[in-house]
Structures are given as C-alpha cells and as structure tokens.
XYZ file of C-alpha atoms in Angstrom:
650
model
C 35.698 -1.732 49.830
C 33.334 1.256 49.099
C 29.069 0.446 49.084
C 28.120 1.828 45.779
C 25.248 3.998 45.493
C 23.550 4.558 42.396
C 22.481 8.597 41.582
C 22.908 10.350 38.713
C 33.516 16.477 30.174
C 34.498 18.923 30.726
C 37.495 19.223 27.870
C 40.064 22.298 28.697
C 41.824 23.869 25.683
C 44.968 24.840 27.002
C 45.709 26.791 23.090
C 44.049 27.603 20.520
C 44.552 24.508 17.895
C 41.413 24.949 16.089
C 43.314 23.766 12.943
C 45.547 21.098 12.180
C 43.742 18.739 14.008
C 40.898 17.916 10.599
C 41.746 14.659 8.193
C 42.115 15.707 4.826
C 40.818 13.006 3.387
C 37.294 13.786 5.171
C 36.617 16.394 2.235
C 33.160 17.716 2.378
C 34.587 20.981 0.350
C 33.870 23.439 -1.321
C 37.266 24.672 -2.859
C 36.732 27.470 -6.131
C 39.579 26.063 -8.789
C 39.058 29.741 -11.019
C 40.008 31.670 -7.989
C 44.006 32.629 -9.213
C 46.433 32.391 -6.386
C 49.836 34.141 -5.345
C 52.507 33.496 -2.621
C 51.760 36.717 -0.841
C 48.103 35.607 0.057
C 45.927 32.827 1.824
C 42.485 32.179 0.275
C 39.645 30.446 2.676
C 36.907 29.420 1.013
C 33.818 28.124 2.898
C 30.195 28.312 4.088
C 27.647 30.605 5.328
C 25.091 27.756 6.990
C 23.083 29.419 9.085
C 20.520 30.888 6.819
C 21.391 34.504 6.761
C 18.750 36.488 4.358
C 20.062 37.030 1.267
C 22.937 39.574 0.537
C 25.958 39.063 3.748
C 28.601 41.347 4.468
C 31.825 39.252 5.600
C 34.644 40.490 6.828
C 38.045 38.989 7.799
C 40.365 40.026 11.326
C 44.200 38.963 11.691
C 44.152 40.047 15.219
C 42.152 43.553 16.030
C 42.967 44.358 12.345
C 40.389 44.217 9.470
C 42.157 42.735 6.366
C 39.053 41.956 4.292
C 35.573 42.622 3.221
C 33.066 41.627 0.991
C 29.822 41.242 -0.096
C 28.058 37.504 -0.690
C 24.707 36.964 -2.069
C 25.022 33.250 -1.742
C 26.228 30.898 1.328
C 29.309 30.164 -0.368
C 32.687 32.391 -0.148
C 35.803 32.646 -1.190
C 38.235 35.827 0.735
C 42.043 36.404 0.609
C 44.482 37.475 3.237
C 47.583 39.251 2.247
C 50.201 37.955 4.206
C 53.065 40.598 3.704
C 50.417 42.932 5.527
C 49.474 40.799 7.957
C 50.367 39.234 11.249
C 51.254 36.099 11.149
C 50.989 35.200 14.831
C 47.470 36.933 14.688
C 44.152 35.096 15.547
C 41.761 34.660 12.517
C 38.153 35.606 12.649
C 35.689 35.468 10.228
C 32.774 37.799 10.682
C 28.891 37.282 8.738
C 26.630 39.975 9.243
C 22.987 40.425 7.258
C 22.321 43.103 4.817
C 18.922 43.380 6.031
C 19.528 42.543 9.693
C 22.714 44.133 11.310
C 21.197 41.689 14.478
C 21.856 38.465 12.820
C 26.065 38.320 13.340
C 27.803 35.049 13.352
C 31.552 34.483 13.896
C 34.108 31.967 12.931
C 37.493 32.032 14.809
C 39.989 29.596 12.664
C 43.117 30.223 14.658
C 46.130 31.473 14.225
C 47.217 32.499 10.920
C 50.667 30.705 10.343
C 49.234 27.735 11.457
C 46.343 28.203 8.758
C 49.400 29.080 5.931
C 50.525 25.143 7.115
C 47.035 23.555 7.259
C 46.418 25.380 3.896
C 49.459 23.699 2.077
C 51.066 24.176 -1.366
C 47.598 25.368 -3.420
C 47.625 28.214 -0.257
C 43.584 27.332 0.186
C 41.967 26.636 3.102
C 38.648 24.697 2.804
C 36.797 22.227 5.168
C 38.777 19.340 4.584
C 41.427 21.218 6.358
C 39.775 23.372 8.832
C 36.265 22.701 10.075
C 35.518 25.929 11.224
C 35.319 28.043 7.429
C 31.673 26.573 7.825
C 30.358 29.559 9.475
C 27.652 28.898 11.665
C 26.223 28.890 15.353
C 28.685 26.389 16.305
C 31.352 28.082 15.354
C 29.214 31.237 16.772
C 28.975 29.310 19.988
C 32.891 28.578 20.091
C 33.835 31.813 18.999
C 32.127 33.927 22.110
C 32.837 31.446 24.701
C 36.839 31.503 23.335
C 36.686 34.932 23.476
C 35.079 35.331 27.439
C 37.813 32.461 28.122
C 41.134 34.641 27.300
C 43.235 36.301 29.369
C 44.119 39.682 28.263
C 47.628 39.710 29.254
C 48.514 35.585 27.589
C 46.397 36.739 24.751
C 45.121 33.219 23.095
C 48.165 30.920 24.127
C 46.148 30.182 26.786
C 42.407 29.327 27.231
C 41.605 29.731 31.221
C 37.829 29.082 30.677
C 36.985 25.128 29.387
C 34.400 25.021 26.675
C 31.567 22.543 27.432
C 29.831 21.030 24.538
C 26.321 20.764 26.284
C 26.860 25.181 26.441
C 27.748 25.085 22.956
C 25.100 22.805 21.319
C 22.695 25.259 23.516
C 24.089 28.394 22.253
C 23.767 27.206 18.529
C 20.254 25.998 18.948
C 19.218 29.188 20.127
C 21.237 31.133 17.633
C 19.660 29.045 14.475
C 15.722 29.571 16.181
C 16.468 33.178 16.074
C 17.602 33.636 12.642
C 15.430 31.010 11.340
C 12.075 30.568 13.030
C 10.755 33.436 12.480
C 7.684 32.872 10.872
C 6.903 30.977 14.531
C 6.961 34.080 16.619
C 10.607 33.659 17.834
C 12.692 36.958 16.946
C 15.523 38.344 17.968
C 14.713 40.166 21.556
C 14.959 43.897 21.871
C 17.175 43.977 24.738
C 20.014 42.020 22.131
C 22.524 43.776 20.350
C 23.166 41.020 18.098
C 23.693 37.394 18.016
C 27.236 37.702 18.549
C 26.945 39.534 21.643
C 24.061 37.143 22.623
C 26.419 33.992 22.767
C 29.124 35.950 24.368
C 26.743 37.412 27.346
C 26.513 34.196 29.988
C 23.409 35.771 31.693
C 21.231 36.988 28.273
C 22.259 33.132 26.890
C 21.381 31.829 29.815
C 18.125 33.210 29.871
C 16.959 33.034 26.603
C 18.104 29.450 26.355
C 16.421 28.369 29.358
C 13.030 30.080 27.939
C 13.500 28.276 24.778
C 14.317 25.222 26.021
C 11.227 24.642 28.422
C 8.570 27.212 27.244
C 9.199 26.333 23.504
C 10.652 23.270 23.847
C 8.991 21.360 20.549
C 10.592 24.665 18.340
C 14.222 23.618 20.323
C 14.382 19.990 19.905
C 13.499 20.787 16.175
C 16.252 23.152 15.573
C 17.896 20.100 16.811
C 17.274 17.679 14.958
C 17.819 19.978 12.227
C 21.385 20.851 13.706
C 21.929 17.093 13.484
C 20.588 15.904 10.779
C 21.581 18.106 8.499
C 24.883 17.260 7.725
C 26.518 20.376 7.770
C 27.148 21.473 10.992
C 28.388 18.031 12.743
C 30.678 15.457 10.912
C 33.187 12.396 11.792
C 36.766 12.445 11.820
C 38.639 9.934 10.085
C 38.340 6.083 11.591
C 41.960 5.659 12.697
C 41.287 9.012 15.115
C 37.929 7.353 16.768
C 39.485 4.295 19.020
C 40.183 5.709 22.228
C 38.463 6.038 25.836
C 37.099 9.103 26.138
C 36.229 10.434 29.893
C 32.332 12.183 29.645
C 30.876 13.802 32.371
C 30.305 11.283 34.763
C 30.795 8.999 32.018
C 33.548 6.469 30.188
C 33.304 5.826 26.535
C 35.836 3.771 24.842
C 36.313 2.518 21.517
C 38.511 0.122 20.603
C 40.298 -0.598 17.131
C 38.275 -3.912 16.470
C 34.881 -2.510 16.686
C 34.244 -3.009 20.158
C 33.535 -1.259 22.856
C 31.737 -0.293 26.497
C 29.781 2.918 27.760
C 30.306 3.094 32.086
C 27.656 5.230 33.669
C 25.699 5.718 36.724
C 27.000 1.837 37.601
C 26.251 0.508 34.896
C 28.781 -1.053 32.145
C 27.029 -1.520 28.333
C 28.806 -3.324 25.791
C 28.809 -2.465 22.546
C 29.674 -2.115 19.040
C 30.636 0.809 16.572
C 30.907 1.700 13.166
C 31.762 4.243 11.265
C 29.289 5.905 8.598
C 28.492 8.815 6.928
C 26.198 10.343 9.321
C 29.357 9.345 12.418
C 29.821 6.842 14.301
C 26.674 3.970 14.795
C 26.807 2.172 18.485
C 24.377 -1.210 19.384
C 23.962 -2.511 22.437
C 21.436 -4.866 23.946
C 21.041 -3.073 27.411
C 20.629 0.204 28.286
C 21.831 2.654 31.385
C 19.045 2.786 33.752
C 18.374 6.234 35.490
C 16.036 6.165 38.719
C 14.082 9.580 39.390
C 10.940 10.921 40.906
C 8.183 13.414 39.037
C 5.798 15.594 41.163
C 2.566 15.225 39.809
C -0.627 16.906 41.444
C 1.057 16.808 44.955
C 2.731 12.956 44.813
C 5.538 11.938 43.764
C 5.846 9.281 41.187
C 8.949 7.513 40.843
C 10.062 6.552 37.548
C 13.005 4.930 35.315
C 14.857 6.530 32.541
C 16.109 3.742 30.194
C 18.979 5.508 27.629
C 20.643 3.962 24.701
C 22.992 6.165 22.899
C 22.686 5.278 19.322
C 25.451 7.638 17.294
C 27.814 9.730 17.917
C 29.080 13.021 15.709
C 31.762 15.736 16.205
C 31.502 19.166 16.620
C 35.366 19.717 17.414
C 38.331 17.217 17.440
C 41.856 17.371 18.877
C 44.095 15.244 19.818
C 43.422 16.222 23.774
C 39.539 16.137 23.352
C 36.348 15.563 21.697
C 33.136 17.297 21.430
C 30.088 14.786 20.776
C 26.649 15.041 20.231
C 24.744 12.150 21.288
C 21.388 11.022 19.679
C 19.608 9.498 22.211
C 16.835 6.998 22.656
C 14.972 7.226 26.077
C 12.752 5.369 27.278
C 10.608 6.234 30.152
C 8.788 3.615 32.666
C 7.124 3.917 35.456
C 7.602 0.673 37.809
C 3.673 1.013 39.924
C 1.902 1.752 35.961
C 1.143 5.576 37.442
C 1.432 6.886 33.974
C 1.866 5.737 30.548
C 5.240 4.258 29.530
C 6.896 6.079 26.576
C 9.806 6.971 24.701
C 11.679 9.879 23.930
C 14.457 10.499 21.099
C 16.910 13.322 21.636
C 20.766 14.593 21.210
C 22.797 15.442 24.034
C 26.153 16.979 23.574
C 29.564 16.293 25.907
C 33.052 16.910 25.989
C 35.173 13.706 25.839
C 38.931 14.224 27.024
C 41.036 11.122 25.596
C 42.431 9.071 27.321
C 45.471 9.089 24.784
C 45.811 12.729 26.291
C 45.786 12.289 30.196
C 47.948 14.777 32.658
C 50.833 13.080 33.876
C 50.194 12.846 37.432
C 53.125 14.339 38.411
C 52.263 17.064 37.598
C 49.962 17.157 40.020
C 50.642 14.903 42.808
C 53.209 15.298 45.530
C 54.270 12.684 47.778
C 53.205 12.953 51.063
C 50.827 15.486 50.688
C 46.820 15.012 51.595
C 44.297 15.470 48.639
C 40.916 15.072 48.888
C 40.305 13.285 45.922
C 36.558 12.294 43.914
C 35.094 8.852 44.248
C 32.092 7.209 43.034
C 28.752 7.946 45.846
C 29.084 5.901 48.281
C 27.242 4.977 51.289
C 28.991 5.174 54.663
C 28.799 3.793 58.002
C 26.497 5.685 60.982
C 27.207 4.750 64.462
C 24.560 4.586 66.976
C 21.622 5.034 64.693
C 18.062 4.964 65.668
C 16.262 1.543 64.969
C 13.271 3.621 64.259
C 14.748 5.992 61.874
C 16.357 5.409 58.749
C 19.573 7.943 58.071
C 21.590 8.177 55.208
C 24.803 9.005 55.079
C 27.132 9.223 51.224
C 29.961 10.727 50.633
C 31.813 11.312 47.127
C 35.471 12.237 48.810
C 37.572 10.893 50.187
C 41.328 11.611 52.247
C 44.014 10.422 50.429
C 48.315 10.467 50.691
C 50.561 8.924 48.477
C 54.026 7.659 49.877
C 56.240 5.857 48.149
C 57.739 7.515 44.281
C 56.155 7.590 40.726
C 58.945 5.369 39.294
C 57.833 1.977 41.680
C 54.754 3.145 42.932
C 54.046 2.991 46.882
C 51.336 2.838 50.239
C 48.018 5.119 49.963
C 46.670 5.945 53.097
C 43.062 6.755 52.559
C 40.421 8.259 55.552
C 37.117 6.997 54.872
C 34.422 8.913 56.491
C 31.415 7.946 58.781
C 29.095 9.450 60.624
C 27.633 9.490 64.291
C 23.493 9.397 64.810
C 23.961 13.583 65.901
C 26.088 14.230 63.248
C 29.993 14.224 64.440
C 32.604 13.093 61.900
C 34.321 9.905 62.241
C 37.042 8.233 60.170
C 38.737 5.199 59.076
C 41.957 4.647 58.074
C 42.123 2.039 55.493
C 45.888 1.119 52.930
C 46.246 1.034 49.450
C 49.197 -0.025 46.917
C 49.106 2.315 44.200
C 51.108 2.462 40.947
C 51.336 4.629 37.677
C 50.073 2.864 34.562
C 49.861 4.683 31.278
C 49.133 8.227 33.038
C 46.843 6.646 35.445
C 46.816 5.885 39.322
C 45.568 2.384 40.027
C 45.136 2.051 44.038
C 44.354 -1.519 44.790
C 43.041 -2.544 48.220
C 43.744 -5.934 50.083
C 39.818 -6.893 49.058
C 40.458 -7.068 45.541
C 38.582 -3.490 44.946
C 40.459 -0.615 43.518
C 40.477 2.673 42.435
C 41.842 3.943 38.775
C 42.324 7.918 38.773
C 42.707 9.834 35.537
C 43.481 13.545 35.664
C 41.857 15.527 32.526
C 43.226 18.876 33.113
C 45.505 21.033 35.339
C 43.535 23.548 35.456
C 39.460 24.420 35.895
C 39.071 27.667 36.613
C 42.291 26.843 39.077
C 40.948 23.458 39.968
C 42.314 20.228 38.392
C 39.473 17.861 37.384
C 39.819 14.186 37.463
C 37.788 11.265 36.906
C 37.946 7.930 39.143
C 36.656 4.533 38.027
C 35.712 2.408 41.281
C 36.332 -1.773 40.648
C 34.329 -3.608 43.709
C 35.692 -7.021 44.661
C 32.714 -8.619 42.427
C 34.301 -6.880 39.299
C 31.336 -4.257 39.111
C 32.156 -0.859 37.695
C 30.716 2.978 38.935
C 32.483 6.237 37.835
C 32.358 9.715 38.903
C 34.258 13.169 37.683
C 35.025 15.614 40.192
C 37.711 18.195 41.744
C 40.751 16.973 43.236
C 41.888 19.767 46.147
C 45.153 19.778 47.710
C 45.296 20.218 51.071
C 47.522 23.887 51.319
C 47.114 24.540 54.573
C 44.736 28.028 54.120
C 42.238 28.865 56.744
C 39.107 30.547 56.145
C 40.408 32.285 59.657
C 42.568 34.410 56.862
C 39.739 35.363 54.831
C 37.548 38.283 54.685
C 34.427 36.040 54.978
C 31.356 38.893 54.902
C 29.830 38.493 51.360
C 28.245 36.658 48.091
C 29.529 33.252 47.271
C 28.192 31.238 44.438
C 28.256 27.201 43.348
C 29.498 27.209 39.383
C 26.809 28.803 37.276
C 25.246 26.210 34.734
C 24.449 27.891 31.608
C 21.627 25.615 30.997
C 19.622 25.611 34.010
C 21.118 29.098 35.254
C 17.667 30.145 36.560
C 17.429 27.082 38.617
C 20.266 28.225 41.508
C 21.280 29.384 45.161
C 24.379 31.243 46.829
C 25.202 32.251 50.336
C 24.726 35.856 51.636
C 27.287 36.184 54.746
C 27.310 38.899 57.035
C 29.953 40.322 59.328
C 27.860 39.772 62.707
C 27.509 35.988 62.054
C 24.420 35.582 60.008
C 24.160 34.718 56.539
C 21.083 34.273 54.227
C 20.777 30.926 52.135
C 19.058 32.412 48.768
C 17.266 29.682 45.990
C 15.969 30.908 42.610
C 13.754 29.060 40.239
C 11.738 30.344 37.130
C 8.844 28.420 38.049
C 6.591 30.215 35.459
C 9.180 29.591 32.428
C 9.257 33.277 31.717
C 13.161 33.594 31.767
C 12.954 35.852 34.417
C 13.119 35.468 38.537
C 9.987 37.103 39.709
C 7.470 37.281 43.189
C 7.254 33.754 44.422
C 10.378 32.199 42.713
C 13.091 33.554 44.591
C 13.798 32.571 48.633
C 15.942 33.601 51.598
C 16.877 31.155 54.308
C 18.305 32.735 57.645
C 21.172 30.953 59.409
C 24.091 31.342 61.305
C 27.989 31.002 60.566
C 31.313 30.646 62.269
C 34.505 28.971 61.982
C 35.003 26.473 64.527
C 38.169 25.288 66.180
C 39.170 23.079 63.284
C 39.064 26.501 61.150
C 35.981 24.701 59.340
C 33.566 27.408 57.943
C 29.798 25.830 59.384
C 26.541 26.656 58.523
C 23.872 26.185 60.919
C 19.723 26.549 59.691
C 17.463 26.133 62.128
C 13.354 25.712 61.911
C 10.514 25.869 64.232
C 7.014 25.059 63.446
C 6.244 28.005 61.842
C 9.048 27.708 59.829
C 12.731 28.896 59.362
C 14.027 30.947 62.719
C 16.940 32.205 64.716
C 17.703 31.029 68.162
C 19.332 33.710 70.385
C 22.885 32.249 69.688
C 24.820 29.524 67.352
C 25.222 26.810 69.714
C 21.467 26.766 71.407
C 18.841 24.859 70.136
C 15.399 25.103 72.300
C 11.992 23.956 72.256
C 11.020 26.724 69.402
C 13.882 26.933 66.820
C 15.986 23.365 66.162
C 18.883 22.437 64.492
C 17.927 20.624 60.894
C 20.409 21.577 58.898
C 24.359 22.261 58.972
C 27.194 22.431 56.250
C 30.453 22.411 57.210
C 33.054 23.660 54.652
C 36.943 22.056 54.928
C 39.487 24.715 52.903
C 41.389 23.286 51.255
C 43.026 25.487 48.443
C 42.537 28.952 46.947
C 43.039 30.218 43.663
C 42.857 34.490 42.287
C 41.575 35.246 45.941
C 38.015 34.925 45.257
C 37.922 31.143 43.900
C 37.922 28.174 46.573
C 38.500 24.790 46.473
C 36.084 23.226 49.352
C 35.288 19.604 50.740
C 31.486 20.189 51.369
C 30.087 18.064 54.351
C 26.302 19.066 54.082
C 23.622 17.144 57.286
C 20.367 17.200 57.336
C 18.448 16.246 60.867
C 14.653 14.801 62.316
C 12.698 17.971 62.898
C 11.322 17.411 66.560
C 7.646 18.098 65.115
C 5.555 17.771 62.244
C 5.451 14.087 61.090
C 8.620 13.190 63.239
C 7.202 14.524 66.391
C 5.896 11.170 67.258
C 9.099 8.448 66.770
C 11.676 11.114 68.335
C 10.881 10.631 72.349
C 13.929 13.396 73.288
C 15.484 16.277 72.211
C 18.561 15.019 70.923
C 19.758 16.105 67.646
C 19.243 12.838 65.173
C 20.888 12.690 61.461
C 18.048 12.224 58.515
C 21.040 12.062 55.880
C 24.305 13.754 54.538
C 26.569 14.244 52.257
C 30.784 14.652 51.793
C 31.668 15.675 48.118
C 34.490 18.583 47.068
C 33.041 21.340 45.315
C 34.168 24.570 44.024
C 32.683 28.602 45.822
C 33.496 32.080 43.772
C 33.084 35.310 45.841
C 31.529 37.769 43.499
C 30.709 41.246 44.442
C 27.156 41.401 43.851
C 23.785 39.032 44.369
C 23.443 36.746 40.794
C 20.010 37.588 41.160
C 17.770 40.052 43.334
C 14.221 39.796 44.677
C-alpha cells in the first residue's frame, strides 16, 4: 500500500513510582544487621558510588523539610527517618555533598515516603534489593534534576508533565562522573557551575558541557562509559519473569518473548534473535545486523557509507511496569561500499526508553469516532504528477489523514488521505479504505492489499502531545516502524494567533548546539536562524550561527507558509510574497497545517516542507522555462513552542 523508504522512547512517568517496582530477590545489598530498629523510624541504607573525596556530608528531605544529617567517611550509609515527625505523603531525597568540594553534589530522589515504609517491609530497612535508587550516583543525579524541572508546582509530584529520556540521562551521568572523577585529565568542574546538582538540572549548561565532552573529549566520554557500564554498580537486570515483553524504542521495536526468543524492528529491517539472562543483563545473538546508510564529508566530497549495528546486551537503569530504561552496548561496524576509507568497527552503549507493550493507552482514550487525526507512519515515498523526465524529485511523507467510523467494541471503516504531489509543488490526495479493529490496546488497519497498519499509543501526554508508534506490514510481509505525534484535528487557525515571534523545534539535549527556529515579524517577514558549534568549543560563535530571510502569510486554507527565495548571489527578497522574477526565485516553502494547541504557546503542526530547481547554478542548463519545478519534500507532524526570547544570539 505505502513504498517504504529507508532513513534513519520516549517513556512518560505519569507519578512518581520510583519504588515498588525492584525484585527482591535481585539483592545486590548492603543492609547493616547492628543498626537497632524501632516502629517510629525508617532506616535506608545504601551507596555513595560516584567517588566523592573522602569525608561526605548527607542529608535526608521528606518534602522541603530536612529530617537528617550526617557525616560518612566511607561510600556506605546507613540514615533514619522518624516517621511521627515526618510527612508521610512527602517526597524523599537524599542529598551527598563533599567535605572538600561543596561543587561535587549528587541527589537521590526515592519517592514518596509511605510507599518506602511498604517497600521497606517488616525489618523497616530499605536497601537496594528494594529500591534501586539508595545507590547514590549520577544516575540517580540525572533522574533527580530532570524529575524536578518536570513537576508542576501546583500537582506537586502526582504528576510528571516532562518525560525522562534515557539517552539525556546516560548523558547527564557521564558528564557528572568525568567531573568528579577525571580530574587528574584536565576536566574540572567549570567556574560558571554552582554545583553538579544544579548542572544536571540547568538544560542549557548540560547541554553545553555535554556536547563539549562528547565531541572535543570524546575518548575521556566513552571511557566514563564503559566504566558506567561495566562496573556493575550503576546498571543492573530485573528479575527474568519482568524481561518478556515488546518494548516500543525510539523508532524502534524490541520484544522478548518467554521462550528465549525474540526480534529487534528498525529502520526496515527485522533481526531475529535470542536472549538470556546473566549477571551483567540480558545477552542478545543474532546473525544479521540493522544496516544504516549515511554520507561523511571528507575534504569537500561526500563519501557514502554503511553503519552495520548489532546490539549485544541490554541493562536497566529504571524499571516499571509502564517502561524501561536500557542501555545498549553496541557493536558497529562501519563500511564503506566504493573502499574510500578503511572499514572498521566501533563498540559503544546507547541508552533508550522502552514503553511496554504490557502498558499501552487504551485508545479510547484518545480516539474519537469521526474525527480526523493526522496520524505517524513509516517514510514513505509518494506519487508526483507531471514530473520532469530530466529531473529526478522526491517526494516522502511520514503522515498521513486518517478517520475512524465505526465503534471500539466491533471495530469499523478508516478513511485514510494519502498525499502526492504536483511537479510545482500543489498538494494532491488520495482517498484510500481501511477495516480497523482494537486488539490488545492496539489499532490494526488492514487494507484490501493485504498491507496494514498496527498503531500503539505510549502516552497521553508529551508535553500536550500524545506519542504513538505505528508498525507498517507491506503485502510481501516486510516490516518498517516509526514513532511520532498523533494531532487531532481541533479546528484552531493560526488566523487566531498572535503570530509575530520566536518559535522553536524540541530542543535535543544532546546535540542542543546543532539547531534552528523561526524569527517572525509583524510586517510579513521572518528570519530562518541555524546554529552549529562547528569549532567544538560549546559555545555559538562568528561563523556558526546563520539568518535566512523569507516571507510568511496564512493563506486561504488558514495554512501558515513559508516562502525562501535565492538569487545567484544568494538568499533575497522579491518585492512581494507571490512574485518570483528573473533575480530572486522560489526554492524553498513550508507550509504548516494547525492542527491542535496546548498552554497557548505549544503547537501541534503537520509540517509540509518543498524544496525546488534553482533556475541557475548547475540547474540552469536542464530547466528551459521559468516554471517553478519540485527537487523534493517532505509531510511529517511535528511539534513548535513560542518562547519569548532567541535560544541563541549572534
């Protein structure tokens, strides 16, 4: 039904349930027998692991209120809460600062303290076996800040409104441990940082720090890796009858099952494989691989290469039953197809969020009949009418129109749009029919060809957005997946909003230097702003930081569109929106569908993004007219903030 196109999870905590989701039986502990206990206390007794220097001050918070402090000289510790003083519906938080270093802070948030008194049990203890997170470290560092920049002041911590990604968490603790313990290799704590605390909790300092780290000192990071790994203490694997499941990945599906078998989907590509428990977590085989295709610029060509990954164990850094936290060790191997370079390989650890599939959002929660969503499928390449025999467009899109009649109990009819594309640009649409049902939390859509489409939503709400993941079934059985926003069509206008100012893509924290946003004035131009730390200095500076004129309007469909123009001297302005001359032509234009809005300033958008021939240059020859032609372009859904300021400023 759909051409696949090969190109290369997020887990939301709705509550805090940081305990009672560890075996007991996975007991790595340290538990002090000589310590006496009484029914008016809890006692946690854990780890330090992040080599503080000798001699820590730790203190213990039930809420805002400090219940407990001592003095360690070793990693291990044993503290007391005294529960006819306390709060019993107040958050737990476990605070390690150096002696000799008031810089070095880490933070352990265990939850909520009469859910502790139940994970605890009769001896009134709580050790690892019980709750990871009394192994204080920069995981639990990590978790800590983002849990803290994720609540809502007035729900306090029933509710979590910011999802924690695992790839932001691993990064955070590998740049906590190289500043408290790499030292003696020139990486210290930087001036402008309070602490290590406030490090993890700031997006913009942790963004730029662990960008530097990552590509300037990048043999120091993948170290600290390793050692993160390796070592046993920070990572671990829950007990065997927890593991079988499917978990949804980024753009990935894992799944486990009871026997020992299993299969890794990805970019297109289905692995089989096998697992086993050990020790160290979970051991995978496979005889194939998933196959990444890429290009490298290297002295002015580029070089295009494969990516061959195996993913040969997993381990946990967080467990519930709604989702996982992995971190992958990796084996890639790189090969390049015309023997440009050197073929080599490349071991690593990559962490993800996994939301179970035992877990899923019932759909109708979600879903109303009759209503138009624009809903995530795998890239696929659609149709162009009246293309150029001498050119080559391309046209993908990764969305698609989609209403549901019929009722959840017997299923129904899907009609589904499916875009296309004219040679200048203009949408066109198909119409195509589905029969959809509900199985097990999922919507299967099955098509007359014997393709189909298998929805799974993995939470109600990302950042107001619900994020679901689609598996796509051709007719010849093969697989491709994808993981995107679903938008409901509300029937908002942009012609209602105050459209003058900053709008930003989702920040990555791990490539947060690497980004653009859209400048929009009130007379109807806007400015199209890339940054890049080029140098690897962790700042923006002369040279790595752009501005694109263009114009903007909304159009009689009340579709916000972008139009960038270029000359040959580069980019320009026409006199007007609509004229294109023999100076400044029409090469680029994004057209932005509303479709919902969430706390005024976040938007829900279907994104249709065209590129076009430049009438000069290397084209000039193969165009004979004027006409506008398509080079390629793009329909996916994707998610604007309004913020009142520039991210970055030249």
């Amino acid at each position: 039904m759909f051409e696949y196109r090969c190109t290369k999870v997020m887990g939301l905590i709705t509550a805090l349930v940081l305990s009672g989701c560890w075996n007991k039986s996975e007991d790595s502990n340290y538990r002090d027998s000589n310590i006496p206990t009484s029914d008016n206390y809890l006692y946690i007794q854990g780890e330090v692991i992040d080599g503080l220097p000798t001699g820590t001050k730790l203190e213990v918070l039930v809420g805002d209120n400090l219940v407990y402090t001592t003095n360690i000289d070793h990693d291990r510790y044993s503290v007391e809460i005294n529960l006819d003083k306390s709060n019993t519906d107040g958050l737990v938080k476990l605070i390690a600062t150096s002696e000799t270093n008031e810089r070095i802070k880490l933070v352990s948030t265990l939850g909520f303290l009469h859910a502790l008194q139940e994970d605890a049990g009769s001896d009134r203890t709580l050790v690892y076996s019980e709750n990871k997170f009394v192994q204080i470290s920069g995981i639990s560092t990590a978790i800590s800040a983002t849990l803290d920049n994720s609540t809502n002041e007035s729900s306090g911590w029933s509710n979590i409104t910011r999802p924690i990604e695992a790839s932001e968490i691993f990064a955070k603790a590998t740049m906590i441990k190289m500043l408290v313990e790499r030292s003696q290799k020139g990486v210290a704590i930087p001036s402008d940082i309070q602490d290590t605390f406030q490090l993890a909790s700031d997006f913009n300092l942790s963004s730029k720090y662990i960008s530097l780290f990552r590509k300037a000192l990048k043999d120091i990071y993948q170290e600290v890796q390793a050692d993160i790994y390796e070592s046993g203490k920070y990572l671990h694997v829950i007990d065997e009858n927890l593991i079988a499941d499917t978990y949804y990945v980024d753009n990935g599906i894992l799944t486990l099952n009871v026997d020992g078998t299993g299969e890794y989907i990805e970019n297109g590509e289905v692995v089989d494989l096998t697992w086993e428990k050990t020790q160290q977590g979970v051991d995978l085989e496979s005889d194939s691989s998933i196959v990444f295709t890429d290009t490298i610029l290297v002295e002015g060509q580029k070089i295009e290469f494969e990516r061959h990954r195996q993913i040969n164990r997993i381990s946990w850094m967080f467990n519930s039953t709604a989702q996982s936290m992995f971190v992958f060790e990796v084996n890639d191997r790189f090969h390049y197809p015309s023997g440009e370079l050197q073929d080599y390989m490349e071991n690593g650890y990559e962490a993800v969020s996994g939301a179970r599939a035992s877990n899923l959002v019932d759909p109708k929660d979600l879903i109303s009949i009759g209503k138009v969503y624009s809903m995530p499928i795998p890239n696929s390449r659609g149709e162009i009418a009246g293309s150029v025999d001498s050119e080559t467009p391309r046209f993908s899109f990764k969305a698609v129109e989609i209403s549901f009649s019929g009722d959840f109990s017997n299923g129904g009819t899907a009609s589904i749009k499916v875009p296309s594309i004219s040679a200048s640009g203009e949408a066109l649409y198909t119409e195509i029919s589905a029969t959809w049902q509900l199985d097990n939390n999922r919507i299967d859509l099955n098509f007359l060809d014997g393709s189909s489409l298998e929805y799974s939503i993995l939470s109600l709400s990302s950042h107001g957005f619900a994020k679901i993941h689609v598996i796509y079934q051709s007719e010849q059985g093969e697989k491709s997946t994808y993981s995107s926003y679903v938008l409901e069509k509300e029937g908002v206008s942009w012609s209602d909003i105050d459209i003058p100012g900053i709008y930003t893509l989702p920040l990555s924290l791990l490539d947060n230097l690497s980004n653009y946003f859209y400048d929009f004035s009130s007379n109807g131009t806007l400015e199209i702003v890339s940054v890049q730390d080029l140098n690897l200095n962790g700042n923006i500076d002369d040279g790595e930081y752009s501005e694109v004129p263009a114009y903007w309007n909304i159009d009689d469909g009340g579709h916000l569109t972008i139009r960038v123009y270029q000359g040959a001297e580069g980019y320009c302005l026409p006199e007007a929106l609509d004229i294109t001359d023999s100076i400044c032509t029409l090469t680029d234009e994004i057209s932005w569908d509303l479709y919902q809005i969430y706390n005024i300033d976040s938007f829900g958008v279907r994104q249709t993004e065209n590129s076009f021939y430049k009438p000069f240059g290397s084209y000039a020859n193969s165009i004979k007219t004027r006409e506008i032609l398509l080079k390629y372009g793009d329909i996916d859904n994707i998610r604007l903030t309004k913020v009142p300021e520039r991210p970055f400023k030249n």
